[in-house]
Coordinates of N, CA and C in Angstrom, one line a residue:
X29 N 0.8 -1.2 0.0 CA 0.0 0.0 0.0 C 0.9 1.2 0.0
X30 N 0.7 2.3 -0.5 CA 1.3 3.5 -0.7 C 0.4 4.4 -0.4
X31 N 1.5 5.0 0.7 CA 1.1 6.2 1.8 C 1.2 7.3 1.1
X32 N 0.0 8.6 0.8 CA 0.0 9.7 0.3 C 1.1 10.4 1.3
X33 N 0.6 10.5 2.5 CA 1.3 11.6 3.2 C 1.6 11.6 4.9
X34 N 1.8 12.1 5.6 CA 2.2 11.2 6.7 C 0.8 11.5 7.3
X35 N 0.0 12.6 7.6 CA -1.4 12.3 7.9 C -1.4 11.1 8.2
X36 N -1.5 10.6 6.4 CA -2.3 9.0 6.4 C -1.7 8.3 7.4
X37 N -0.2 8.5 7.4 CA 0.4 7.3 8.3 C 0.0 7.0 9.3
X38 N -0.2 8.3 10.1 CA -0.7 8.4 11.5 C -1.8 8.1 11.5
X39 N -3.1 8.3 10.8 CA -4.1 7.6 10.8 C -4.0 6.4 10.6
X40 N -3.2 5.9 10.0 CA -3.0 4.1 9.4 C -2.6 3.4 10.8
X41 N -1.6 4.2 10.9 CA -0.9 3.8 12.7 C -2.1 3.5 14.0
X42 N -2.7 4.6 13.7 CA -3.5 4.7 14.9 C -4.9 3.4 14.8
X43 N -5.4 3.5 13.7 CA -6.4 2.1 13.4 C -6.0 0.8 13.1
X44 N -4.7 1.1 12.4 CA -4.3 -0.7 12.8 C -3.1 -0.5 12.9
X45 N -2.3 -1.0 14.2 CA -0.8 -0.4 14.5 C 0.1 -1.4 13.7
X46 N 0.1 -2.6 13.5 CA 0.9 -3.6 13.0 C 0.9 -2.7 11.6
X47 N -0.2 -2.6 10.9 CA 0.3 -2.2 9.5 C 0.7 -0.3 9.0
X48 N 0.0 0.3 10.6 CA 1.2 1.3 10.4 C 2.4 1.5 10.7
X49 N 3.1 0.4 11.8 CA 4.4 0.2 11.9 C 5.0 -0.6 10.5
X50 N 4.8 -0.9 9.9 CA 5.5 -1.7 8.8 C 5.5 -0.3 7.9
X51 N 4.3 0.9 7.3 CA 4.2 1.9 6.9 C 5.3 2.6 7.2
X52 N 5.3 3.0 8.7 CA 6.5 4.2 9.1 C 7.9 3.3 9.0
X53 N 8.4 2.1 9.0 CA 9.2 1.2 8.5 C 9.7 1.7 7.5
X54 N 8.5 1.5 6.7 CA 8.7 1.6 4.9 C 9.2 2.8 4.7
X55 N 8.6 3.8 5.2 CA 8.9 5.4 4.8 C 10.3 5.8 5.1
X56 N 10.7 5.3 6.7 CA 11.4 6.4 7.6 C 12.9 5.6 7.5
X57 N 12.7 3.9 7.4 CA 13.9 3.5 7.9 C 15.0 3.8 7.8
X58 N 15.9 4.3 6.1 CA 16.6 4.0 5.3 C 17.2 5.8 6.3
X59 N 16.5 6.8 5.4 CA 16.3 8.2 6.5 C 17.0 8.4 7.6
X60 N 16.6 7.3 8.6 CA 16.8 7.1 10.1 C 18.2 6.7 10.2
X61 N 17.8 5.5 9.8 CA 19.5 4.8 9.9 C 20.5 5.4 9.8
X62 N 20.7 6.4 8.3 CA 21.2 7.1 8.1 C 21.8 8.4 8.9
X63 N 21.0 8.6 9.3 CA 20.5 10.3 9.9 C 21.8 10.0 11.2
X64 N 20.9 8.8 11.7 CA 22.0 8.2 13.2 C 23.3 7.9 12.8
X65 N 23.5 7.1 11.6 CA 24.7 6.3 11.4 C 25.9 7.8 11.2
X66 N 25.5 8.9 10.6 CA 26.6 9.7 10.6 C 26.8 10.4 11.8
X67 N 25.8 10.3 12.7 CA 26.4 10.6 13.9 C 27.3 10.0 15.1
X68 N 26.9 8.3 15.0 CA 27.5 7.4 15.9 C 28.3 6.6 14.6
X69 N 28.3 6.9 13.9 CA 29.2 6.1 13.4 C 29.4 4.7 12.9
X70 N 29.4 4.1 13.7 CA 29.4 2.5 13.8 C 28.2 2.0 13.8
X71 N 28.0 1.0 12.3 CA 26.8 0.5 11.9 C 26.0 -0.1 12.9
X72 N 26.8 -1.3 14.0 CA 26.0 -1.8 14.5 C 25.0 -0.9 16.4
X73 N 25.9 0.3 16.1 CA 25.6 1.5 17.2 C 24.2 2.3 16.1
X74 N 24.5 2.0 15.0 CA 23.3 2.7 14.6 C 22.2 2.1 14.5
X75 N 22.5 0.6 14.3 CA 21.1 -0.1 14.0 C 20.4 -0.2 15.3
X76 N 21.5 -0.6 16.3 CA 20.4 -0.6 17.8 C 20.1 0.9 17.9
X77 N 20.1 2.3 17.9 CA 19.7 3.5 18.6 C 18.6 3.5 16.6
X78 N 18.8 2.8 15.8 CA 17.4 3.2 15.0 C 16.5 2.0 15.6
X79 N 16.5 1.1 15.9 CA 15.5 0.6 16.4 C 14.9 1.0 17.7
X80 N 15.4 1.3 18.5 CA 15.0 1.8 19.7 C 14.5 3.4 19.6
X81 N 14.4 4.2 18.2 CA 13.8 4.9 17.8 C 12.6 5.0 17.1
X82 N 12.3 3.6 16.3 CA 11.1 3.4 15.7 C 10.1 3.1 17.0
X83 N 11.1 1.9 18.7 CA 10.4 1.9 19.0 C 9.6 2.8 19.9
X84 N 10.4 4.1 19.9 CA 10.1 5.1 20.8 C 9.2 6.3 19.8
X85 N 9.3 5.8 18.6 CA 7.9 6.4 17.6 C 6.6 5.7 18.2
X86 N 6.8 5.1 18.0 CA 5.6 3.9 18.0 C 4.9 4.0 19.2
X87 N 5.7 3.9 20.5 CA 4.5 4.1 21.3 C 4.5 5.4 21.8
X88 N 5.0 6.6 21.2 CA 4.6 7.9 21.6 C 3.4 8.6 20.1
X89 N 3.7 7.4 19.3 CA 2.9 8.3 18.3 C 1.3 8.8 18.6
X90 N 0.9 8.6 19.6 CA -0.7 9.5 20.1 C -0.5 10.4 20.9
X91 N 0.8 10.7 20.9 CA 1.2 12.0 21.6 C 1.7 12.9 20.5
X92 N 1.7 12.9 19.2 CA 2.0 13.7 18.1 C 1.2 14.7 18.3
X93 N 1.0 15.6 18.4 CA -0.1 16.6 18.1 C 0.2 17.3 16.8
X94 N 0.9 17.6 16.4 CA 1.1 18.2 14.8 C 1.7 19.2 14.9
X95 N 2.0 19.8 15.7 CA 2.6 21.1 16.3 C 4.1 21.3 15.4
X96 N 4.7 20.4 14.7 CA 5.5 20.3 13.7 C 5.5 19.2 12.8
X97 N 6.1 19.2 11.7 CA 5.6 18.1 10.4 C 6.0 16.9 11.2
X98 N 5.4 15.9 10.8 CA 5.8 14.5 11.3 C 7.3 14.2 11.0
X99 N 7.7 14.5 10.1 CA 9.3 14.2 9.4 C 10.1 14.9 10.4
X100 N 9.9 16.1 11.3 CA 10.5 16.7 12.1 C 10.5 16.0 13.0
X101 N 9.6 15.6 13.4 CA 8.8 14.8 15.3 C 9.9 13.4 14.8
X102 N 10.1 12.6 13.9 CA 10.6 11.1 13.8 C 12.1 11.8 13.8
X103 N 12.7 13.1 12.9 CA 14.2 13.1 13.0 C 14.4 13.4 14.6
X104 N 13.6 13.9 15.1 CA 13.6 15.0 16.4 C 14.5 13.1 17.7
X105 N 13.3 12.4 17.5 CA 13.3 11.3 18.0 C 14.7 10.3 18.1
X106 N 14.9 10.3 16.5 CA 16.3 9.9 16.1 C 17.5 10.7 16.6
X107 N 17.0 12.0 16.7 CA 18.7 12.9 17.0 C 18.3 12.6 18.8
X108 N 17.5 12.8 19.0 CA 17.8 12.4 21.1 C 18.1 10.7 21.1
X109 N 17.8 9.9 20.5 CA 18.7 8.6 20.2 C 19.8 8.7 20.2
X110 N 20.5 9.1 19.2 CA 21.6 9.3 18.6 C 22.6 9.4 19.6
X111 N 22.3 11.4 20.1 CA 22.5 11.7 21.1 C 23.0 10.9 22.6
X112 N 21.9 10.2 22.5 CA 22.3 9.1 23.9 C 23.0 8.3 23.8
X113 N 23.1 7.9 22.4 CA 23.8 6.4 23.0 C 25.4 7.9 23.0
X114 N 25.4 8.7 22.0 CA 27.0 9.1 22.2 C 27.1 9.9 23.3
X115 N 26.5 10.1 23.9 CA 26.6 10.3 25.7 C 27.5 9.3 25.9
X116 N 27.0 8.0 25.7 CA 27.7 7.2 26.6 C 29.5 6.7 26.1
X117 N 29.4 7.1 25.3 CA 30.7 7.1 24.7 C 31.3 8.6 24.4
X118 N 31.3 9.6 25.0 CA 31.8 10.7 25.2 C 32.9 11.0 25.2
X119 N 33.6 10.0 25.9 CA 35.3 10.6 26.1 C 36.0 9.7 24.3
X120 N 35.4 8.9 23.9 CA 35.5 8.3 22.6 C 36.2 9.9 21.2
X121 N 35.6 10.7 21.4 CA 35.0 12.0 20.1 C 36.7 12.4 19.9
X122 N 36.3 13.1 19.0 CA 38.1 13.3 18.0 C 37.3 15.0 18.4
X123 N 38.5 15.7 18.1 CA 38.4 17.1 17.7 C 39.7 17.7 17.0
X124 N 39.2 18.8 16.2 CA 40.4 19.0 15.6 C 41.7 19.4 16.2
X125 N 42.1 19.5 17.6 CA 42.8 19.9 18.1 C 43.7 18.1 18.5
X126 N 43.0 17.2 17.9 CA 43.3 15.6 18.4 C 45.2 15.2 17.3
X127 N 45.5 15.0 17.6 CA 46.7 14.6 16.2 C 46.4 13.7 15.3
X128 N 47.0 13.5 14.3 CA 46.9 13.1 13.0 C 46.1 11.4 13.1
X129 N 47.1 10.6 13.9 CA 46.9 9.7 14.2 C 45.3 9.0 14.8
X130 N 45.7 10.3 16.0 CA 43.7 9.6 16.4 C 43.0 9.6 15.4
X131 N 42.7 10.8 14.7 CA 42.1 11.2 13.5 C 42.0 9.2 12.6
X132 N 43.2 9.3 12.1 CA 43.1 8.0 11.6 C 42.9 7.0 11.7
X133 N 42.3 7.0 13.0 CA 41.9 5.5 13.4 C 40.4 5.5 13.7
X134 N 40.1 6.3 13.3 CA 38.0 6.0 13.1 C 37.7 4.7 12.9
X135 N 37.0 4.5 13.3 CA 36.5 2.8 13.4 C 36.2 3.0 11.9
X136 N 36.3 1.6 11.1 CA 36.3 1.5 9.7 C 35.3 0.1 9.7
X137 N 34.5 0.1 8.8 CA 33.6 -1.8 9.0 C 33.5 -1.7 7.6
X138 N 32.6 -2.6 7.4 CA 32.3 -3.0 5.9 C 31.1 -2.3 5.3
X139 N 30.5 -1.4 5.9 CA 29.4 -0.5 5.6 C 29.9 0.9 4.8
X140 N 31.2 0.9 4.7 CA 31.7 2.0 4.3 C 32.6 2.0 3.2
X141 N 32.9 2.7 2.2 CA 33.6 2.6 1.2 C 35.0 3.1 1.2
X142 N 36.0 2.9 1.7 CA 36.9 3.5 2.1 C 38.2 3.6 1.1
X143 N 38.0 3.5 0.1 CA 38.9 3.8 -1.2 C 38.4 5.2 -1.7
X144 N 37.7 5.7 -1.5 CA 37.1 7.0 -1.7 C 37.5 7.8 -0.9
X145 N 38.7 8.6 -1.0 CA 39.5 9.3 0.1 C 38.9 10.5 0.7
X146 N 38.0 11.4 -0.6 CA 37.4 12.1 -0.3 C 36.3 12.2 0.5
X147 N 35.5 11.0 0.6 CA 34.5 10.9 1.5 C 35.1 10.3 2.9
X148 N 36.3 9.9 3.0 CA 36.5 9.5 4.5 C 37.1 10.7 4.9
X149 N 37.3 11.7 4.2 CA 38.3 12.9 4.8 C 37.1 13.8 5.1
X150 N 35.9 13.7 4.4 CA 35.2 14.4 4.4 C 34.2 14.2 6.3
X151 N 34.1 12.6 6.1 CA 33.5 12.4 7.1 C 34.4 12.7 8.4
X152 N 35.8 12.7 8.1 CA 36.5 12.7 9.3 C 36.6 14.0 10.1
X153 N 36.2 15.0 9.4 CA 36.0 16.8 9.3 C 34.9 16.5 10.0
X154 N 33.7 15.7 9.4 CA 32.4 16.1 9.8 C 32.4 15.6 11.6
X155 N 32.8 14.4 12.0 CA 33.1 13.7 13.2 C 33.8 14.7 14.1
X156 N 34.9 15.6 13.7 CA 35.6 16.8 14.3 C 34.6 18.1 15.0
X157 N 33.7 18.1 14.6 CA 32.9 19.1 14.8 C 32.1 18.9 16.2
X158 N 31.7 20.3 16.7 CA 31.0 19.9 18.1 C 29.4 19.8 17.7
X159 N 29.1 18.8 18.8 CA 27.7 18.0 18.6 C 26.8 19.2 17.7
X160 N 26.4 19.8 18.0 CA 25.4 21.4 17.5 C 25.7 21.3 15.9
X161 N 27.0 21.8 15.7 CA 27.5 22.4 14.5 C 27.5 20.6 13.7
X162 N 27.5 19.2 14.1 CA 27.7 18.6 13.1 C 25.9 17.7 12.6
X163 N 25.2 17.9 13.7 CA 23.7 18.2 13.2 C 23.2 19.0 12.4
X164 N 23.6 20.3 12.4 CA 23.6 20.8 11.6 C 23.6 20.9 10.1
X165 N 25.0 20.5 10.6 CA 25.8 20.2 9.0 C 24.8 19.1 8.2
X166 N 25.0 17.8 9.0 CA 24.2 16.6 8.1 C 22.8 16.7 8.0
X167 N 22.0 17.8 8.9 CA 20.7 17.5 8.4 C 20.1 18.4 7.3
X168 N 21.0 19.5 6.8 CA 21.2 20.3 5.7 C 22.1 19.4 4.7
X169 N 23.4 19.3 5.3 CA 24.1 18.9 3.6 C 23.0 18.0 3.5
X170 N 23.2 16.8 4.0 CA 22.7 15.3 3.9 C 21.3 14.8 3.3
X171 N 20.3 15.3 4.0 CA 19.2 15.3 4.6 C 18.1 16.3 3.6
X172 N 19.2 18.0 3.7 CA 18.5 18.8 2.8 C 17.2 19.5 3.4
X173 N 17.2 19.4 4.8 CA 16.5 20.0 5.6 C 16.4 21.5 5.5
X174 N 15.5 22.5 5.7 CA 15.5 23.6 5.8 C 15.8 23.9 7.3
X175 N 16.2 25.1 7.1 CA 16.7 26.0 8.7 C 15.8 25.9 9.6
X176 N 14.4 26.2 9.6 CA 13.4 26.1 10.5 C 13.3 24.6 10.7
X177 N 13.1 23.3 10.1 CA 12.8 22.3 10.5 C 14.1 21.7 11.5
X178 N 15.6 22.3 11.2 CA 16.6 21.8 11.4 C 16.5 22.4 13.1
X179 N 16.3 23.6 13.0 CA 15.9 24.2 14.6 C 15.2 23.7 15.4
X180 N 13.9 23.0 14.8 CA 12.8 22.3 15.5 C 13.3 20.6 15.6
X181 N 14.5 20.5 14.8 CA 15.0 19.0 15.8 C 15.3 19.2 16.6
X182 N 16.6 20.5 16.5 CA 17.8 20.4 17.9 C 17.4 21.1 18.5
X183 N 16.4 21.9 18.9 CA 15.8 22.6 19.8 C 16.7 23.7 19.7
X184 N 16.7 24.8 18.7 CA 17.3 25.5 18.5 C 16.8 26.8 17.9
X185 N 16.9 28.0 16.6 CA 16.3 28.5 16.3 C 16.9 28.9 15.4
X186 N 16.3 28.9 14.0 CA 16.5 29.1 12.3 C 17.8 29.9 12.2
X187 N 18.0 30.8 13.2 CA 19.2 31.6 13.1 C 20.7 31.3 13.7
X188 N 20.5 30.3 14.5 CA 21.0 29.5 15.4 C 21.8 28.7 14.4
X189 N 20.8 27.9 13.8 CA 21.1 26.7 13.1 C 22.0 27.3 11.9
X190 N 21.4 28.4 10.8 CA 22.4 28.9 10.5 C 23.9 29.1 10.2
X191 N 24.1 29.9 11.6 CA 25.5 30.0 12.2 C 26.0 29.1 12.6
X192 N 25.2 27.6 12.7 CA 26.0 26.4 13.3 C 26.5 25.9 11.4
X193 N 25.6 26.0 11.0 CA 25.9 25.0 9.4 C 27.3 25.7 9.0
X194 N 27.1 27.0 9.0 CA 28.1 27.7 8.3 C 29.4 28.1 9.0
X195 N 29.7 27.8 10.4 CA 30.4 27.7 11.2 C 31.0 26.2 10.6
X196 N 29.9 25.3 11.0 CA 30.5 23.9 10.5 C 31.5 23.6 8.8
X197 N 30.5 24.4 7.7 CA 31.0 23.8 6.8 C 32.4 24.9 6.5
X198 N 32.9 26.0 7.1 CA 33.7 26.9 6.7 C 34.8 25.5 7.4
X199 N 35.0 25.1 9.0 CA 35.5 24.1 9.8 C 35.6 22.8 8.8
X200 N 34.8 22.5 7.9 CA 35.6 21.7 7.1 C 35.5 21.7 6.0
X201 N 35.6 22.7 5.6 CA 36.1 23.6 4.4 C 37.5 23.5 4.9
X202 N 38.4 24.1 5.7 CA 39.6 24.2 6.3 C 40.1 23.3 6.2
X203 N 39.2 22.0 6.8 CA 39.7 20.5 7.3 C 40.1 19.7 5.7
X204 N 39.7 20.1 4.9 CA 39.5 19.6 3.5 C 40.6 20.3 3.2
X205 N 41.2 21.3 2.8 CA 42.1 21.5 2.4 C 43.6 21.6 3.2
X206 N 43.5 21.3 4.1 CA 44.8 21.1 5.0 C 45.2 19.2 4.5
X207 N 46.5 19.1 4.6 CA 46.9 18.0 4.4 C 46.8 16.9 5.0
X208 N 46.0 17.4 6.2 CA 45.5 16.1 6.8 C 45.2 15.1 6.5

């Protein structure tokens, strides 16, 4: 079945939950995974904090009220996921002030293409960045989010978010062309 719009979903959700969770499945997963995976990194760190985000959709979805698009409310969900688990691995984070070496040793798995030097240098810039400014970054570059929705994940504000993207991407703009 193909969902016009997330309305439906939530109504589909709400009158039969099995086949609106397979619906927001369908829609959101790929999104999600994503969304989390460039923040924590590690495939199998992302697959548990997106499932524990579908399942923290699911049983708050009658507490939606609409008060922002649903696509906001499910990323909103995923970035305080995300968020947590990298709480718990906090002292783990690189920053640009880290040496060459740390830098190089980002956890690597098979989910990632890593003969493409420009996207692991790219991502390694992106990982450098403080929590704020690399939300930011990926839910705009990535994602393609507008400034007002990107504010209404991080609990932030359009102008906010802004100065975080462009703070971020000038920071690895820099990171990109230094020999790192």
């Amino acid at each position: 079945m193909k969902i016009k719009d997330d309305r439906e979903l939530v109504m589909i959700a709400a009158k039969e939950p099995e086949k609106g969770f397979r619906c927001l499945m369908a829609k959101y997963k790929d999104a999600v995974y994503w969304h989390i995976r460039r923040l924590v990194v590690v495939h199998e760190d992302a697959q548990d904090a997106t499932q524990e985000t579908f399942v923290r959709i699911f049983r708050s979805l009658s507490d939606f009220k609409g008060e922002c698009s649903f696509r906001s409310w499910v990323y909103r969900i995923a970035t305080n996921e995300a968020l947590r688990l990298l709480n718990r691995y906090r002292d783990d984070r690189v920053s640009l002030n880290d040496s060459v070496d740390e830098l190089n040793s980002l956890i690597a798995d098979e989910y990632v293409d890593y003969s493409d030097l420009e996207v692991v240098k790219l991502q390694k810039a992106i990982l450098t960045l403080p929590t704020k400014q690399q939300l930011a970054f990926n839910l705009r570059y990535y994602d393609d989010l507008g400034y007002d929705e990107i504010a209404g994940i991080i609990g932030s504000t359009a102008d906010g978010v802004k100065s975080s993207y462009h703070i971020a991407k000038d920071k690895i703009i820099k990171y990109m062309n230094s020999n790192n």
